[in-house]
XYZ file of C-alpha atoms in Angstrom:
621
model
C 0.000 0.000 0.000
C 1.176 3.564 -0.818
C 2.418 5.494 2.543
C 1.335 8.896 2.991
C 2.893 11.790 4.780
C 1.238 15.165 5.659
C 3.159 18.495 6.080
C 1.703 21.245 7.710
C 3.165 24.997 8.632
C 1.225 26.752 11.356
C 0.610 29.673 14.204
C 3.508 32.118 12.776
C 2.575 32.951 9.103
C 1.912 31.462 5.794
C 0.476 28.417 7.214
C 0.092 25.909 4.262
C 0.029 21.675 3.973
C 1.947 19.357 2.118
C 1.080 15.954 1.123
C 3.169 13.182 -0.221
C 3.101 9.707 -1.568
C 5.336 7.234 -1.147
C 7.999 10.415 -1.266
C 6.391 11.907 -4.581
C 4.803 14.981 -4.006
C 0.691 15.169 -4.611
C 0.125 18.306 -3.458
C 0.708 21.803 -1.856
C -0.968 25.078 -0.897
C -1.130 28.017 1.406
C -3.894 28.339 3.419
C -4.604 31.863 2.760
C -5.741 31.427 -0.434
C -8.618 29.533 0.825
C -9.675 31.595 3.321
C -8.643 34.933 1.337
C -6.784 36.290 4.542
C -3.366 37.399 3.227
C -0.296 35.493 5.482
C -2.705 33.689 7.543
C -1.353 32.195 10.556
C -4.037 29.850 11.253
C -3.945 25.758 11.483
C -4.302 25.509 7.799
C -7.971 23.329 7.697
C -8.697 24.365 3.995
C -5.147 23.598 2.561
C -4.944 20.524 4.435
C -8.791 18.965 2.865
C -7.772 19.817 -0.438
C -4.145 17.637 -0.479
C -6.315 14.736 1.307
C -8.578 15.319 -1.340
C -6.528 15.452 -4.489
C -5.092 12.190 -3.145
C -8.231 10.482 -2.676
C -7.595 9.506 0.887
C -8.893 10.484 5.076
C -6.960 11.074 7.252
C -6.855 7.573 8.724
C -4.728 6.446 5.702
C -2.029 8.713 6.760
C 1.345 7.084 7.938
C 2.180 10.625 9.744
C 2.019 14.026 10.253
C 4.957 16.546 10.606
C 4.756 19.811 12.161
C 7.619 22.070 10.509
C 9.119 23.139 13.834
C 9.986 21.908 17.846
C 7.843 24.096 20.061
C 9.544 22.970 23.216
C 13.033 24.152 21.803
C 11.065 27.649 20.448
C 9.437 27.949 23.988
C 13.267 27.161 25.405
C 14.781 30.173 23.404
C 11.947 32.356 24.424
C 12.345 31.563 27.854
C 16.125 31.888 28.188
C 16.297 35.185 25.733
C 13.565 36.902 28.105
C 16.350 35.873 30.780
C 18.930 36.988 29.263
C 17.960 40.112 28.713
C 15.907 40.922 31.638
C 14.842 43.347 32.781
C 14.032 44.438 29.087
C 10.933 42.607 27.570
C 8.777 42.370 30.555
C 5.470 43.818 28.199
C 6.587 41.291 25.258
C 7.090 38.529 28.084
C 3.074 39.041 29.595
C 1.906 39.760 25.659
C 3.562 35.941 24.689
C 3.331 33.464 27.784
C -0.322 33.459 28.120
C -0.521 31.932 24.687
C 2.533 29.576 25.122
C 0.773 28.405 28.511
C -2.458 28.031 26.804
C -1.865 26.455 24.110
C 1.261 26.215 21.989
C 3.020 23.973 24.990
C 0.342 21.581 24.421
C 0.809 21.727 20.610
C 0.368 17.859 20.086
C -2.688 18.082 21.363
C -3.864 21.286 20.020
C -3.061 19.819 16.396
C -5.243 16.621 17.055
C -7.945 18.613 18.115
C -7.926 20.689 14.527
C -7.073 17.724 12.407
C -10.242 15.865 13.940
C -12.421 18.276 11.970
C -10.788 16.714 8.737
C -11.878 13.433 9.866
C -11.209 9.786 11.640
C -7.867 8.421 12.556
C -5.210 9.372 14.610
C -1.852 9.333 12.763
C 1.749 9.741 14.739
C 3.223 13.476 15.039
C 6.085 14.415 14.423
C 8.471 17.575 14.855
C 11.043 17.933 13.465
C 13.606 21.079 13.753
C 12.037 24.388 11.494
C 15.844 24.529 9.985
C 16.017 20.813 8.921
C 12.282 21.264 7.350
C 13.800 24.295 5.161
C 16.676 22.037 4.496
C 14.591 19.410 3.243
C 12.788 21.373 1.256
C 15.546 22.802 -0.769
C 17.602 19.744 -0.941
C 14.908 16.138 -1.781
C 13.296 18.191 -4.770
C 16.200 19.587 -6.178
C 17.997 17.643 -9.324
C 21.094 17.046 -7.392
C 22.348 13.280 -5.405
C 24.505 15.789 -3.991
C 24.672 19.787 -3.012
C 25.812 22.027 -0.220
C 22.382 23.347 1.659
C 21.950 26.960 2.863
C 19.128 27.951 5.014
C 18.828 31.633 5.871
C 15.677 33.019 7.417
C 14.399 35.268 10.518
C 14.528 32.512 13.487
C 13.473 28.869 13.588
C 13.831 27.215 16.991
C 17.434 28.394 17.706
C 18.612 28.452 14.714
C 18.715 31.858 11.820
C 21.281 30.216 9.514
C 22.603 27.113 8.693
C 25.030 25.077 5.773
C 24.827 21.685 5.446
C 25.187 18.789 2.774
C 22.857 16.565 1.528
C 23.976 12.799 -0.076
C 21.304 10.703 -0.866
C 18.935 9.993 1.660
C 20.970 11.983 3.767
C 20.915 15.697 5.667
C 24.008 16.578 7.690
C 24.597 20.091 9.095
C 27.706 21.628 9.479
C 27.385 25.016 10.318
C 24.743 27.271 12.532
C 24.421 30.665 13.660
C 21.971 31.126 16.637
C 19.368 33.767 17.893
C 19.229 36.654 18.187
C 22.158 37.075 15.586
C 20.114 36.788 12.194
C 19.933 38.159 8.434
C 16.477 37.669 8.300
C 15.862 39.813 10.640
C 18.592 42.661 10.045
C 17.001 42.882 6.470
C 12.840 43.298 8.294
C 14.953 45.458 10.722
C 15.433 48.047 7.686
C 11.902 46.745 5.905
C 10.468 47.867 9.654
C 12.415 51.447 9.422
C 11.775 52.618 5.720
C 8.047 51.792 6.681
C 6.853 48.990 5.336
C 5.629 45.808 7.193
C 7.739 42.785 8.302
C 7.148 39.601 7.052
C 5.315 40.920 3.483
C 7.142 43.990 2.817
C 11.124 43.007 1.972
C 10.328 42.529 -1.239
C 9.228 45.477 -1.157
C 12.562 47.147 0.396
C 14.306 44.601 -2.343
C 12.520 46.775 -5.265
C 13.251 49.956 -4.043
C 17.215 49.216 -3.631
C 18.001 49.731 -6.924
C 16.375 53.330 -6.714
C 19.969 54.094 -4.415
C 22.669 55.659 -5.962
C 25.543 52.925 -6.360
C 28.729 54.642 -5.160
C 27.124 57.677 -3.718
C 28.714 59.178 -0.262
C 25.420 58.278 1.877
C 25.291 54.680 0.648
C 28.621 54.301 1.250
C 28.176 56.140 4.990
C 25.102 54.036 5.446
C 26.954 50.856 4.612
C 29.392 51.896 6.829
C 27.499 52.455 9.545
C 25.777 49.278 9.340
C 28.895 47.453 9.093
C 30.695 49.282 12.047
C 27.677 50.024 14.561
C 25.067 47.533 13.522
C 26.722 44.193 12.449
C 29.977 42.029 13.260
C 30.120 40.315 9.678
C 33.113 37.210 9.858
C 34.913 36.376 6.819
C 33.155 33.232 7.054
C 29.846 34.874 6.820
C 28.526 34.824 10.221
C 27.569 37.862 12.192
C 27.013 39.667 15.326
C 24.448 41.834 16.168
C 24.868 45.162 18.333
C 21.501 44.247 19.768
C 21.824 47.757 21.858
C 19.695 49.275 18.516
C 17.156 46.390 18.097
C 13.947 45.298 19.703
C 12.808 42.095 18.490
C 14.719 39.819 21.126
C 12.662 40.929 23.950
C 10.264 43.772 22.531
C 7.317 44.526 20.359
C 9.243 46.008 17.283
C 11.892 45.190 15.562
C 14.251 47.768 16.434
C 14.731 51.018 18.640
C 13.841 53.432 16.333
C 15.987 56.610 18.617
C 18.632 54.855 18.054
C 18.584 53.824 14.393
C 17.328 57.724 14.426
C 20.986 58.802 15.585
C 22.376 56.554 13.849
C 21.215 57.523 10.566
C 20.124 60.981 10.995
C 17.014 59.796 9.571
C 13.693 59.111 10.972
C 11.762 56.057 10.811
C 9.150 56.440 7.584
C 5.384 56.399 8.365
C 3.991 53.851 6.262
C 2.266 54.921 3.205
C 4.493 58.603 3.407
C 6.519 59.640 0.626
C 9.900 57.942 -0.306
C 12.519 59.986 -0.246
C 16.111 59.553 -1.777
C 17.240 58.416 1.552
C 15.052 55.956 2.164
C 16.062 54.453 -1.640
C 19.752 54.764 -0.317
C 18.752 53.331 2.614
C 17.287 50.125 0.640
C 20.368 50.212 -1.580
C 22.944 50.187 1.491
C 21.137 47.410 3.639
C 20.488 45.013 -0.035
C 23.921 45.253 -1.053
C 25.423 43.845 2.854
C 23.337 41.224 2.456
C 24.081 40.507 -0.415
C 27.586 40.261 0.705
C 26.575 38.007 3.737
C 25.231 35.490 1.458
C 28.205 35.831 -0.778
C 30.484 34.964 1.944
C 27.950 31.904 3.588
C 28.192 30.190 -0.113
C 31.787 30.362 -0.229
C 32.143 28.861 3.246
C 29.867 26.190 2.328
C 31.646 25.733 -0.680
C 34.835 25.170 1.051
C 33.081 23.324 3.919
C 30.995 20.631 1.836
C 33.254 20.230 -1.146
C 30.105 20.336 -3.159
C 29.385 21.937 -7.340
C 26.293 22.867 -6.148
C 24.003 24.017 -3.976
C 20.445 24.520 -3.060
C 19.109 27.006 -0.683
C 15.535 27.770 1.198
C 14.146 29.924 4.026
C 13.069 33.079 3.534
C 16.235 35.595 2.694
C 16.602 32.731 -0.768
C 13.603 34.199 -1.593
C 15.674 37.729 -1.997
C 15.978 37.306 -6.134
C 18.549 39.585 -6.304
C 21.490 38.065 -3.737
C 20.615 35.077 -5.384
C 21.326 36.040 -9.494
C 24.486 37.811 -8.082
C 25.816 34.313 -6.337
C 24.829 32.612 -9.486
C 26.706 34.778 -11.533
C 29.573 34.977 -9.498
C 30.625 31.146 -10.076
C 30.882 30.039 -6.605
C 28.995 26.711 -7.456
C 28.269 25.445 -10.716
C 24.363 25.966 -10.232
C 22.102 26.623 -7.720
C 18.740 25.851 -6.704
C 16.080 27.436 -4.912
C 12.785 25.818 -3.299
C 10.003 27.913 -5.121
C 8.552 28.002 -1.497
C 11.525 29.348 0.376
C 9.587 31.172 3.373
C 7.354 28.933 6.148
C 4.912 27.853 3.786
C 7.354 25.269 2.410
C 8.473 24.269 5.994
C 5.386 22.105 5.437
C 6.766 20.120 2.517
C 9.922 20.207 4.311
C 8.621 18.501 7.266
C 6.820 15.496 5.635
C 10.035 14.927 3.338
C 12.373 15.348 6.015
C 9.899 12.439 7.787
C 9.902 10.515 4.559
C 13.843 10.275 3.922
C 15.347 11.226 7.453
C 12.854 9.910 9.771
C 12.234 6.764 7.867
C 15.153 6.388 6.015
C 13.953 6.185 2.203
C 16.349 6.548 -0.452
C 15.314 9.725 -3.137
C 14.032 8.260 -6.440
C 15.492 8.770 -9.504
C 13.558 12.506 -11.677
C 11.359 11.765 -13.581
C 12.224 11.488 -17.617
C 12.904 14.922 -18.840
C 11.613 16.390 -15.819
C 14.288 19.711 -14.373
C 12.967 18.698 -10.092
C 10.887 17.233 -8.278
C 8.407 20.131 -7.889
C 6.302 20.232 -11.046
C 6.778 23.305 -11.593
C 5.636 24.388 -8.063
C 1.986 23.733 -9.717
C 0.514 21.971 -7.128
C -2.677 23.516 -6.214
C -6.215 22.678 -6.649
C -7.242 23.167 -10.662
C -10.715 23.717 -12.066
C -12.696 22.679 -14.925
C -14.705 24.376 -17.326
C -18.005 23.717 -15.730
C -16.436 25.212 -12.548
C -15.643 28.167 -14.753
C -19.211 27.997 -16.243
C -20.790 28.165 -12.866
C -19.167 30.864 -12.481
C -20.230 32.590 -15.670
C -23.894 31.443 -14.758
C -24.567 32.897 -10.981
C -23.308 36.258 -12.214
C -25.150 36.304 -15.655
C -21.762 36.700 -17.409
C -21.375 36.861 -21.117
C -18.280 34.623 -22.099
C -16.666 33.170 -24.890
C -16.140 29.395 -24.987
C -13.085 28.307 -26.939
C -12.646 24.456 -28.386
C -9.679 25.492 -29.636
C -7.080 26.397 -27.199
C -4.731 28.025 -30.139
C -7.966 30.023 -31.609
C -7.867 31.327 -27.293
C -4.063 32.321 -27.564
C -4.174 33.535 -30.398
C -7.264 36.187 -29.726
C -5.339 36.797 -25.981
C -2.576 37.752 -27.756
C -3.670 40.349 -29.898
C -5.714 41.583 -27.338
C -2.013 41.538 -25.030
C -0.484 43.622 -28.437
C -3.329 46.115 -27.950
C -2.445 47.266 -24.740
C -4.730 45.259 -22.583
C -4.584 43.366 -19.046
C -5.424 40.605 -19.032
C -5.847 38.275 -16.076
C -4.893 34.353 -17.004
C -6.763 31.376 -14.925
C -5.367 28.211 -15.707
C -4.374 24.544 -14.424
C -2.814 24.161 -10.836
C -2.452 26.827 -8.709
C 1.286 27.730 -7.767
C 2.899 26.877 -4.714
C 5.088 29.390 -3.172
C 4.870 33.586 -3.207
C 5.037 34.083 -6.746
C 2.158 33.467 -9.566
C 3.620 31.471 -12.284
C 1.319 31.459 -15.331
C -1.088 29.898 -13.637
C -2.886 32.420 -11.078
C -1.154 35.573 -12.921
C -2.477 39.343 -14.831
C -0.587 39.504 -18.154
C 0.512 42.819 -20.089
C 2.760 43.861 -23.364
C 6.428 44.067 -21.654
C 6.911 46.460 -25.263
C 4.147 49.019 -23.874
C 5.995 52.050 -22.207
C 2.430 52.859 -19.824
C 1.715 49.213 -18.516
C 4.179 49.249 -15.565
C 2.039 52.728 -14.431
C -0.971 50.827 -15.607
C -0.683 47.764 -13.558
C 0.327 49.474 -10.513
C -2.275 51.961 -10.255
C -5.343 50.914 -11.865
C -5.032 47.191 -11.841
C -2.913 46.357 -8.599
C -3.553 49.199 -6.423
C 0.043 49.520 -5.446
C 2.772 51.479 -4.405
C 4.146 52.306 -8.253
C 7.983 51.948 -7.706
C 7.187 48.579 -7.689
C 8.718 46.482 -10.831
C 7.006 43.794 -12.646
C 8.375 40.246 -13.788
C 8.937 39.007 -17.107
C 7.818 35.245 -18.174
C 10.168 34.630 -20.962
C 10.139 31.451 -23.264
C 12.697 29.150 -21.785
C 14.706 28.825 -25.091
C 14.662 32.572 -25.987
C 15.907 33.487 -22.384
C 19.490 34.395 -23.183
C 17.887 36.337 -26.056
C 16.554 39.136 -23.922
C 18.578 38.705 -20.727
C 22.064 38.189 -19.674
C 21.145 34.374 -18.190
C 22.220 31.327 -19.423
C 20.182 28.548 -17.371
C 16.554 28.094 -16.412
C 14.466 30.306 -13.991
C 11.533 28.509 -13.757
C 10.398 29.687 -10.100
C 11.278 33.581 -11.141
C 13.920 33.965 -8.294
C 16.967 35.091 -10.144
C 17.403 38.448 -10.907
C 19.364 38.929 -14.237
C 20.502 42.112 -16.482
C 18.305 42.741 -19.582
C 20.180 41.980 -23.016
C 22.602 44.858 -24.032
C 21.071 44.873 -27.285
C 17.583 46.140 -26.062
C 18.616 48.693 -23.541
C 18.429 52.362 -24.428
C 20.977 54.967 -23.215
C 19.783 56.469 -20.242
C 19.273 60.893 -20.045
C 21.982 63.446 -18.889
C 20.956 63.627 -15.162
C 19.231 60.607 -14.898
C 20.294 59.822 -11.306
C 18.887 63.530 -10.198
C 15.542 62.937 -11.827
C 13.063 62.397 -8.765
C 12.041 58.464 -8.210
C 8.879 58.435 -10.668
C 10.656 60.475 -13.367
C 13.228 57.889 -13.242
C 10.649 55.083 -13.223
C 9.271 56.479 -16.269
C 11.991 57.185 -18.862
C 12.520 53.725 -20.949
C 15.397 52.184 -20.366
C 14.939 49.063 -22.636
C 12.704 48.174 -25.583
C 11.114 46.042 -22.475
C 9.961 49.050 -20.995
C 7.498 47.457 -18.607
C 10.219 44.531 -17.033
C 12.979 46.628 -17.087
C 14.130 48.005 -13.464
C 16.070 51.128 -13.256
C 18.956 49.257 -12.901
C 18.428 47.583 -16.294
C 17.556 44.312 -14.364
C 14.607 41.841 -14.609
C 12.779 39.040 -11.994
C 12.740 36.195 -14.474
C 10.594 33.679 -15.034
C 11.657 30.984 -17.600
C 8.457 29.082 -19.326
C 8.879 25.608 -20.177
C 6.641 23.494 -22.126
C 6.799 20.807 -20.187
C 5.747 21.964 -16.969
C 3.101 24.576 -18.145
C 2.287 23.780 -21.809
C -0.705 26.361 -22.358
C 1.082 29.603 -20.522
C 4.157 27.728 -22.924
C 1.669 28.213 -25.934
C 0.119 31.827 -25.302
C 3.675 33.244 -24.884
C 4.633 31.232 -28.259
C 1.540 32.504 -29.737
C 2.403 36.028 -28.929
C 5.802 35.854 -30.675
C 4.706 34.144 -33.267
C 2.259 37.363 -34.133
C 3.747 39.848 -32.590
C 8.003 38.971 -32.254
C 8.132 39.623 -28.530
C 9.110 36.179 -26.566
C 8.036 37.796 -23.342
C 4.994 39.070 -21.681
C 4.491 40.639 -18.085
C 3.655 38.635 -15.460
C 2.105 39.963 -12.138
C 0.038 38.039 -9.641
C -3.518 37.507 -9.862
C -4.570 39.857 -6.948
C -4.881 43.335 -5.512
C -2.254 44.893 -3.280
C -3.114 43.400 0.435
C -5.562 39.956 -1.303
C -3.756 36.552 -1.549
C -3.163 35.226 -4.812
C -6.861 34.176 -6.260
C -7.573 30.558 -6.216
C -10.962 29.649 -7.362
C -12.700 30.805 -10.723
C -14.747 32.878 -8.328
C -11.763 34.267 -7.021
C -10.508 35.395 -10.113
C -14.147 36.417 -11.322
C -14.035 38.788 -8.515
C -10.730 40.434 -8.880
C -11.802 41.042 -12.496
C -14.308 42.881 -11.911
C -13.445 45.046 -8.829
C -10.542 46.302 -10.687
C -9.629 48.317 -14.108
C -8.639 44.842 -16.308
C -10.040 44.666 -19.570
C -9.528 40.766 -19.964
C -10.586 37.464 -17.890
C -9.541 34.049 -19.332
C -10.241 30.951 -17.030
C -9.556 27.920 -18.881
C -11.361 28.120 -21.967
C -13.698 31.029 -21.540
C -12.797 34.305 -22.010
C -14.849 37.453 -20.472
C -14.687 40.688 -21.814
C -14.903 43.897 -18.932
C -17.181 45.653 -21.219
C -19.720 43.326 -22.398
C -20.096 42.024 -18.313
C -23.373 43.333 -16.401
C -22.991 45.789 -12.951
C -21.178 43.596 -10.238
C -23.147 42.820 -7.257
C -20.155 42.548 -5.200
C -18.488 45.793 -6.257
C -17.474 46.981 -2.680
C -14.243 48.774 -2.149
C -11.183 46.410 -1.923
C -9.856 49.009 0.838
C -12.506 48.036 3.058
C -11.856 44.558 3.187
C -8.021 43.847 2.417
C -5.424 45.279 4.750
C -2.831 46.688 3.220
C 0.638 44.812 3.156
C-alpha cells in the first residue's frame, strides 16, 4: 500500500500543507488562499482537505504528520532570551506566555484537536527542527544526489542560519548561527524602518534598492554604519548583532527606532508617506550587505561541503537579487532554490524530512525529462470548465467558450499587443509567493504605460514597484544576460545589451517616478532602473498552455516575453478559485478574464453585485 505523509506549517505565518506519496509529491498550498486572509497564521484546515482530497484519501490512511518546527526548543529560546535580557521585555514577556501556557506547549494536542475536523484516525506526530524542514525542502526536490544546503531566514527554533550537505537519503549540518544574531531579521529590521511591514514587505525594500545611488557618499556612509555600529560580519559569513539598537529579542518592534534615528540621521518612515532619496539609499545600502553576507555563507559552504552545487531555502533565498548575483559569481556550478523558500514550504519540508530522514527512504530517480521534483511548483487545486461555467452562470456573465485552445491564444494575444490586461486562470495553482502562469495578470512588456498601468489601476500599489517578465525558456538568453533556467522567477538577471536604451543626462537627479518612467529598454514594462529583470523561464513541459500563449504572442507579434504579475490586488492573496478570479476582475480596471477556456470581456459584463471597495476589506501589506 502507498504510505502517505502530511506536512503542515502553522501559528507564525503562511500556514500551508503538504502531502506526499510514497515520497512523490501530490500536493501543496497556502492556506490563505482559501480563506482569502493574506499570510494567515491559522492551522491551515482548507489547505490541508484539499491535499487529502486530491489524493483520494482520510486522514486515517495517513502514515504521519509533521509539524515544521519543535515548540519545546522555540518555547526554550523564548524563555532563556527573556532571561537573558531581563529586565528588558517584561510587556513582550506578559503579551507571549499566556498563549505559550495556553496552548502552543500543548501543541500535540492542540493539532489533534484541529485535524479531527478533517476526519477519523489518529496518525503519529512528528516535529522535526524548522531549519532541517527548510533544508529538506531545498535539498529532496532539487535535481542534485549531492549539493551544499543553505538555510537563511528570521529565526526557527534556535537556529537563523545554517550550511549543510545533503547525499542521498541523507541531511548533515555543518554550520549554525543562533538567535538573536540573524539576516532575516537585520534585512525586516530596515523593511520595519523605511516603513513597510515585516514579514510581506522586503520585497518590497528589495525593489526599491536599486532606486539608491551605487557609489554615492550616503550609501557608502550608510553601509558603513551598518557594518561598524550595527553588524559584526566574519569572513566566514557569520555575524554579530549590536543588539543595543534592536527590539525584536525581547520587545514589540523590531528595532529602537531613537537609536537607528541617531544613527542615521534619519527618521523612521510612516507607512504609506513619501519615499525619499534616503530611504532608496537606505534600501540600496542594507540590499547590497546582504548581499555580501550570502556571498560569503556560499563560499564557506563551498569550502566546507566540497560540493558543485548548492540549493538554498528559508526566507532571505527568496531575496531574487542576492541570489542572481551568487549565481553569476561562479561560486557553485548551479544553484537551486525551493520555489517556497519562506514557512509555507516548511510544510513540505517537514513530511520529506519524515519521509527520507525519519524513515530512512532513499530519493528516487527525476522523472524522464523532468528539471525537479516540484512540477513546476503547480501543485494547487485546478478547475474545470463547468467550474468556470458556474461561475459565468450565478453572475449572468457573457463569455466566450473556446474548443480550440490556439484560436484562445491567439485572440489573448492580440488583445495583449493592444495594450490590454489581461488576467490568465489556468491549471494548478502555484505553490510558493510568486504566480507562475497559472494564477497571474498579463501585459505587453513592449508598452511604455503598462508598468504605471498595472500598478495603479489594476494592482492598487505602491508604483515603484517592478514587474516580472515570463520569458520562453529557449529565448531566455535572447533578452537577458542568463544562461540557465528560472523557472520559479527567483533570479534576478541584467536585460540583453542589445535592447537597452541609453539612459538621459541627469538621470540619477531625476526624482524616483521620473526615473521610473523614462525607458530604459525596448522592455519598458520589465525593465528596473537598474536595467535588471525578476525572471521567469516558461517551459513546455511543466506549463504547456502559458508555454503556448507566450509562443503565440511571438509568433504574431516577435516579442518572446509578456508581463507577469500576480492575480490579486495589493493586500488579497493570490486568487484561487474561478470565483476568485471572477471577482478580482471585476473590482478592478482589467479589460480581460480568461479561465480555462472562456474568455470574459470587462465591457460586455453586467454591474457587479459585489463591487465593494477592496480598501474596506483587504489590509494593506
Amino acid at each position: 500500500m502507498a504510505e502517505y505523509i502530511l506536512g503542515i506549517s502553522a501559528y507564525y505565518h503562511d500556514s500551508a500543507a503538504a502531502l506526499l506519496r510514497d515520497g512523490e509529491i501530490v500536493a501543496a498550498a497556502h492556506e490563505e488562499r482559501f480563506t482569502r486572509k493574506k499570510h494567515d497564521p491559522s492551522f491551515p484546515e482548507r489547505a490541508a482537505r484539499y491535499v487529502l482530497e486530491e489524493a483520494g484519501i482520510g486522514l486515517s490512511e495517513l502514515s504521519a504528520i509533521a509539524f515544521y518546527d519543535k515548540p519545546y526548543l522555540k518555547f526554550e529560546r523564548l524563555m532563556e532570551t527573556y532571561h537573558g535580557f531581563a529586565p528588558r521585555g517584561v510587556v513582550s514577556f506578559l503579551s507571549a506566555m499566556p498563549v505559550w501556557i495556553k496552548e502552543k506547549l500543548f501543541m500535540k494536542k492542540m493539532l489533534c484537536e484541529e485535524l479531527a475536523k478533517l476526519g477519523q484516525g489518529k496518525p503519529r506526530i512528528l516535529f522535526p527542527e524548522h531549519h532541517l524542514s527548510h533544508a529538506a525542502s531545498a535539498f529532496y526536490p532539487s535535481p542534485y544526489q549531492s549539493a551544499a544546503i543553505l538555510t537563511i531566514d528570521g529565526v526557527g527554533e534556535w537556529s537563523t542560519t545554517t550550511i549543510g550537505v545533503g547525499r542521498g537519503k541523507d541531511v548533515t549540518f555543518l554550520r549554525e548561527l543562533d538567535f538573536p544574531h540573524s539576516l532575516g531579521l537585520l534585512y525586516s529590521a530596515f523593511t520595519y524602518y523605511c516603513g513597510f511591514k515585516v514579514n510581506s514587505g522586503e520585497y518590497k525594500l528589495m525593489g526599491l534598492a536599486p532606486y539608491g545611488i551605487e557609489g554615492s557618499e550616503r550609501v557608502e556612509t550608510y553601509k558603513a554604519k551598518i557594518l561598524e555600529e550595527l553588524v559584526d560580519l566574519r569572513p566566514d559569513g557569520s555575524l554579530l548583532l549590536n543588539m543595543a539598537y534592536f527590539d525584536y529579542a525581547t520587545g514589540l518592534t523590531m528595532c529602537r527606532d531613537g537609536k537607528f534615528e541617531a544613527l542615521f540621521g534619519l527618521p523612521k518612515r510612516a507607512g504609506e508617506s513619501e519615499l525619499g532619496q534616503e530611504h532608496m539609499d537606505m534600501a540600496l545600502a542594507i540590499q547590497q550587505v546582504t548581499e555580501e553576507v550570502v556571498m560569503r555563507l556560499a563560499r564557506t559552504a563551498r569550502e566546507l561541503t566540497g560540493e558543485k552545487y548548492l540549493v538554498m531555502a528559508g526566507g532571505v533565498a527568496l531575496n531574487c537579487v542576492a541570489n542572481g548575483k551568487l549565481l553569476r559569481s561562479g561560486v557553485f556550478d548551479d544553484v537551486w532554490i525551493q520555489p517556497a523558500a519562506g514557512d509555507a514550504g516548511g510544510a513540505l519540508g517537514a513530511a520529506l524530512a519524515a519521509w527520507h530522514v525519519r524513515g530512512g527512504h532513499e530519493r528516487a530517480p527525476l522523472p524522464e525529462g523532468a528539471a525537479d521534483r516540484m512540477a513546476g511548483s503547480y501543485l494547487g487545486p485546478q478547475f474545470t470548465r463547468r467550474d468556470a461555467l458556474r461561475v459565468a452562470s450565478r453572475n449572468d456573465a457573457p463569455c466566450a467558450v473556446y474548443d480550440d485552445f490556439d484560436a484562445l491564444c491567439a485572440t489573448v494575444a492580440d488583445l495583449l499587443a493592444d495594450g490590454k490586461v489581461v488576467g490568465w486562470f489556468q491549471g494548478r495553482m502555484e505553490y510558493g509567493p510568486r504566480a507562475l502562469g497559472g494564477r497571474s495578470i498579463l501585459g505587453d512588456p513592449r508598452n511604455p504605460e503598462m508598468q504605471k498601468k498595472l500598478n495603479l489601476k489594476i494592482k492598487y500599489r505602491e508604483g515603484f514597484r517592478p514587474f516580472a517578465p515570463s520569458v520562453l525558456a529557449e529565448a531566455a538568453s535572447d533578452c537577458f544576460e542568463i544562461d540557465r533556467p528560472s523557472p520559479y522567477m527567483l533570479l534576478v538577471a541584467p536585460v540583453a545589451e542589445k535592447l537597452r536604451q541609453a539612459l538621459p543626462e541627469g538621470y540619477w537627479q531625476m526624482p524616483m517616478f521620473e526615473r521610473l518612467y523614462v525607458p530604459r529598454s525596448t522592455l519598458p514594462a520589465i525593465t528596473h532602473v537598474d536595467f535588471s529583470a525578476r525572471i521567469q523561464t516558461v517551459h513546455e513541459r511543466t506549463n504547456p498552455r502559458y508555454h503556448k500563449l507566450i509562443k503565440t504572442f511571438e509568433a504574431r507579434h516577435g516579442c518572446p516575453v509578456v508581463v507577469n504579475t500576480s492575480f490579486n490586488v495589493r493586500g488579497e492573496p493570490i486568487v484561487c478559485t474561478p470565483s476568485d478570479a471572477y471577482r478580482c476582475f471585476m473590482r478592478t480596471e482589467m479589460d480581460y478574464l480568461v479561465v480555462g477556456d472562456c474568455l470574459f470581456d470587462k465591457a460586455a459584463q453586467p454591474e457587479y453585485a459585489d463591487a465593494g471597495d477592496w480598501r474596506d476589506e483587504y489590509e494593506l501589506d
